[in-house]
């Protein structure tokens, strides 16, 4: 896979087609919105979905950790689909997650709206916001922030081709912030043109759509806030 370099607040980041961000200078890997145990969450409410989302997501996370060998892993919120998701994990999946985290010196669980409490029985610290030097890591973007990495919105974009539009998860950035795509197997997405993102990219920016082994860079037009578009 071929990552794409991006400079944010003077720091060089690498955007990976897997949907993760590497910060080589700090040996840090950031990933967002795993939504582990989403399948079991819906099953408990009578909606059957194949119960393999956690296993598939962890398999991909293990690959990312092996590839980058980070000293620090930052999970940008909604790592579990609900506050009890960690407790519902099958023993084999829990053991797999522990193996993934074992070689990582520092694990940071940024709390999200789906998982507002620290996961039980897992290594690391749980925080609402994490900062290191010029960069800040949080779940949902703060419109006033710069040098920020976040998730929450599950951004996706559509690229026009001769065969029709191709829609893929994407990174969204304007040089002040980066919003990561959702990493989880059962996660949907919000189109980057949605007004909910208008306050975050008022001057437009660029999206990096996830491909099989590379990213596809596409300009993002300026957007308006939801209140302006509804006026």
Coordinates of C-alpha atoms in Angstrom, one line a residue:
X1 CA 0.0 0.0 0.0
X2 CA 1.2 3.5 -0.8
X3 CA 0.5 6.1 1.9
X4 CA 0.1 9.8 1.1
X5 CA 2.1 12.5 3.1
X6 CA 0.3 15.4 4.6
X7 CA 1.6 18.3 6.7
X8 CA -0.4 19.5 9.6
X9 CA 0.8 22.3 12.0
X10 CA 4.4 21.7 10.8
X11 CA 4.2 17.9 11.4
X12 CA 4.5 15.3 8.6
X13 CA 1.7 12.7 8.7
X14 CA 1.2 9.7 6.5
X15 CA -2.4 8.9 5.4
X16 CA -2.7 5.1 4.8
X17 CA -5.2 3.5 2.4
X18 CA -6.3 1.3 5.3
X19 CA -7.8 4.4 6.9
X20 CA -5.2 5.1 9.5
X21 CA -2.8 8.0 10.1
X22 CA 0.8 7.5 11.0
X23 CA 2.9 10.3 12.7
X24 CA 6.4 9.0 12.2
X25 CA 8.1 11.6 14.4
X26 CA 6.2 10.4 17.4
X27 CA 5.9 6.7 16.4
X28 CA 2.2 7.3 16.7
X29 CA -0.7 5.6 14.9
X30 CA -4.2 7.0 14.9
X31 CA -7.4 5.1 14.0
X32 CA -11.0 6.1 14.5
X33 CA -14.5 4.6 14.9
X34 CA -13.9 0.9 15.2
X35 CA -17.4 0.4 16.5
X36 CA -16.5 -3.0 17.9
X37 CA -19.5 -5.2 18.8
X38 CA -21.9 -3.3 16.6
X39 CA -23.3 -6.6 15.4
X40 CA -24.0 -7.9 18.9
X41 CA -25.6 -4.5 19.8
X42 CA -28.2 -4.9 17.0
X43 CA -28.7 -8.6 17.6
X44 CA -29.7 -7.9 21.2
X45 CA -32.4 -5.6 19.8
X46 CA -33.8 -8.2 17.4
X47 CA -31.9 -7.1 14.3
X48 CA -29.8 -10.0 13.0
X49 CA -26.6 -9.1 11.2
X50 CA -23.7 -11.5 10.7
X51 CA -21.7 -11.5 14.0
X52 CA -18.3 -11.1 12.4
X53 CA -17.7 -7.4 12.5
X54 CA -15.4 -7.4 15.5
X55 CA -13.3 -10.2 14.2
X56 CA -12.9 -8.5 10.8
X57 CA -12.1 -5.1 12.3
X58 CA -9.5 -6.6 14.7
X59 CA -7.9 -8.4 11.8
X60 CA -7.4 -5.2 9.9
X61 CA -6.2 -3.4 13.1
X62 CA -3.6 -6.1 13.7
X63 CA -2.3 -5.6 10.1
X64 CA -2.0 -1.9 10.6
X65 CA -0.1 -2.3 13.9
X66 CA 2.2 -4.9 12.4
X67 CA 2.9 -2.6 9.5
X68 CA 3.7 0.6 11.5
X69 CA 4.9 -0.9 14.8
X70 CA 3.8 2.2 16.7
X71 CA 5.0 3.1 20.2
X72 CA 1.7 4.8 20.7
X73 CA -1.8 3.9 19.4
X74 CA -4.5 6.5 19.6
X75 CA -8.1 5.3 19.1
X76 CA -10.2 8.3 18.3
X77 CA -13.5 7.4 19.9
X78 CA -16.4 5.1 19.2
X79 CA -14.0 2.2 19.5
X80 CA -16.9 0.2 20.8
X81 CA -20.5 0.7 19.6
X82 CA -21.8 1.2 23.1
X83 CA -20.7 1.5 26.6
X84 CA -21.1 -2.3 27.3
X85 CA -19.5 -3.4 24.0
X86 CA -16.2 -4.3 25.7
X87 CA -18.0 -6.6 28.1
X88 CA -19.8 -8.4 25.3
X89 CA -16.7 -9.4 23.3
X90 CA -16.2 -13.1 22.8
X91 CA -13.2 -14.4 24.8
X92 CA -11.3 -15.1 21.5
X93 CA -11.9 -11.6 20.2
X94 CA -10.8 -10.1 23.5
X95 CA -7.7 -12.2 23.5
X96 CA -7.0 -11.1 19.9
X97 CA -7.3 -7.4 20.9
X98 CA -5.0 -7.9 23.9
X99 CA -2.4 -9.4 21.5
X100 CA -2.7 -6.4 19.2
X101 CA -2.1 -4.0 22.0
X102 CA 0.6 -5.9 23.8
X103 CA 3.6 -4.5 21.8
X104 CA 2.3 -1.0 21.9
X105 CA 3.9 1.0 24.7
X106 CA 1.1 3.6 25.1
X107 CA -2.6 3.1 24.2
X108 CA -4.9 6.1 24.3
X109 CA -8.6 5.6 24.2
X110 CA -10.2 8.9 23.2
X111 CA -13.8 8.6 24.4
X112 CA -16.6 9.1 21.9
X113 CA -20.4 9.5 21.9
X114 CA -20.9 5.7 21.6
X115 CA -18.3 4.8 24.2
X116 CA -18.3 7.6 26.8
X117 CA -16.6 5.4 29.4
X118 CA -13.2 3.7 29.6
X119 CA -13.1 0.1 28.3
X120 CA -12.9 -2.5 31.1
X121 CA -9.9 -4.8 31.3
X122 CA -7.9 -3.2 28.5
X123 CA -4.6 -1.5 28.8
X124 CA -4.2 2.2 28.2
X125 CA -5.6 5.5 29.4
X126 CA -9.0 7.0 28.6
X127 CA -9.3 10.7 27.8
X128 CA -11.7 13.1 26.2
X129 CA -8.9 15.0 24.4
X130 CA -5.3 14.1 23.8
X131 CA -2.6 16.6 22.8
X132 CA 1.0 16.2 21.9
X133 CA 3.0 19.2 20.7
X134 CA 1.1 21.0 18.0
X135 CA -1.5 18.2 17.4
X136 CA -4.7 17.5 19.2
X137 CA -6.7 14.3 19.0
X138 CA -10.4 14.2 19.8
X139 CA -13.5 12.3 18.7
X140 CA -15.6 15.1 17.2
X141 CA -14.0 18.0 15.5
X142 CA -14.0 21.4 17.2
X143 CA -14.6 24.1 14.5
X144 CA -12.2 26.5 16.3
X145 CA -9.3 24.0 16.5
X146 CA -6.2 23.8 14.3
X147 CA -3.7 20.9 14.2
X148 CA -6.6 18.5 14.9
X149 CA -7.2 14.9 14.1
X150 CA -10.7 13.5 14.7
X151 CA -13.3 11.0 13.5
X152 CA -17.1 10.8 14.3
X153 CA -18.4 11.8 10.9
X154 CA -17.3 8.7 9.0
X155 CA -16.6 10.8 5.9
X156 CA -17.1 9.4 2.4
X157 CA -16.8 10.9 -1.1
X158 CA -17.9 10.1 -4.6
X159 CA -15.6 10.1 -7.6
X160 CA -17.2 10.4 -11.1
X161 CA -15.9 7.8 -13.5
X162 CA -16.9 6.6 -17.0
X163 CA -18.7 3.7 -15.4
X164 CA -20.6 6.0 -12.9
X165 CA -19.9 7.3 -9.5
X166 CA -17.6 5.4 -7.1
X167 CA -18.2 6.1 -3.4
X168 CA -15.5 5.3 -0.9
X169 CA -14.6 6.3 2.7
X170 CA -12.1 9.1 2.8
X171 CA -9.9 11.4 4.8
X172 CA -11.1 15.0 4.7
X173 CA -8.7 17.9 5.3
X174 CA -8.2 21.6 4.8
X175 CA -4.7 22.0 6.2
X176 CA -6.0 22.8 9.6
X177 CA -7.6 19.5 10.5
X178 CA -7.9 15.9 9.3
X179 CA -11.1 13.9 9.8
X180 CA -10.4 10.2 9.6
X181 CA -12.7 7.6 7.9
X182 CA -14.4 5.0 10.0
X183 CA -12.3 1.9 10.5
X184 CA -15.0 -0.5 11.6
X185 CA -16.4 -3.3 9.3
X186 CA -20.0 -2.3 9.9
X187 CA -19.7 1.5 9.7
X188 CA -21.6 3.6 7.2
X189 CA -20.5 7.1 6.1
X190 CA -21.5 10.7 5.7
X191 CA -21.0 12.4 2.4
X192 CA -18.4 15.2 2.7
X193 CA -20.9 17.5 0.9
X194 CA -23.3 17.2 3.8
X195 CA -24.0 20.5 5.5
X196 CA -23.1 18.9 8.9
X197 CA -19.5 19.3 7.7
X198 CA -20.0 22.9 6.5
X199 CA -18.7 24.6 9.6
X200 CA -15.5 22.5 9.5
X201 CA -14.5 23.1 5.9
X202 CA -15.9 26.6 5.0
X203 CA -13.2 27.2 2.5
X204 CA -13.1 23.7 1.1
X205 CA -10.2 21.4 1.1
X206 CA -9.2 18.0 -0.2
X207 CA -10.4 14.5 0.3
X208 CA -8.2 11.3 0.1
X209 CA -10.5 8.4 -1.0
X210 CA -9.5 5.0 0.2
X211 CA -8.5 2.6 -2.6
X212 CA -7.3 -1.0 -2.5
X213 CA -3.6 0.0 -2.3
X214 CA -3.5 3.8 -2.8
X215 CA -5.4 7.0 -2.0
X216 CA -7.2 9.1 -4.6
X217 CA -6.9 12.8 -4.0
X218 CA -10.0 14.9 -5.0
X219 CA -10.7 18.7 -4.3
X220 CA -13.4 19.5 -1.9
X221 CA -15.5 22.5 -2.7
X222 CA -16.2 25.2 -0.1
X223 CA -19.2 24.4 2.1
X224 CA -21.8 26.4 4.1
X225 CA -23.1 25.8 7.6
X226 CA -26.3 23.9 7.9
X227 CA -28.1 27.0 9.1
X228 CA -27.0 29.0 6.0
X229 CA -28.0 26.2 3.6
X230 CA -31.5 26.0 5.2
X231 CA -32.1 29.8 5.0

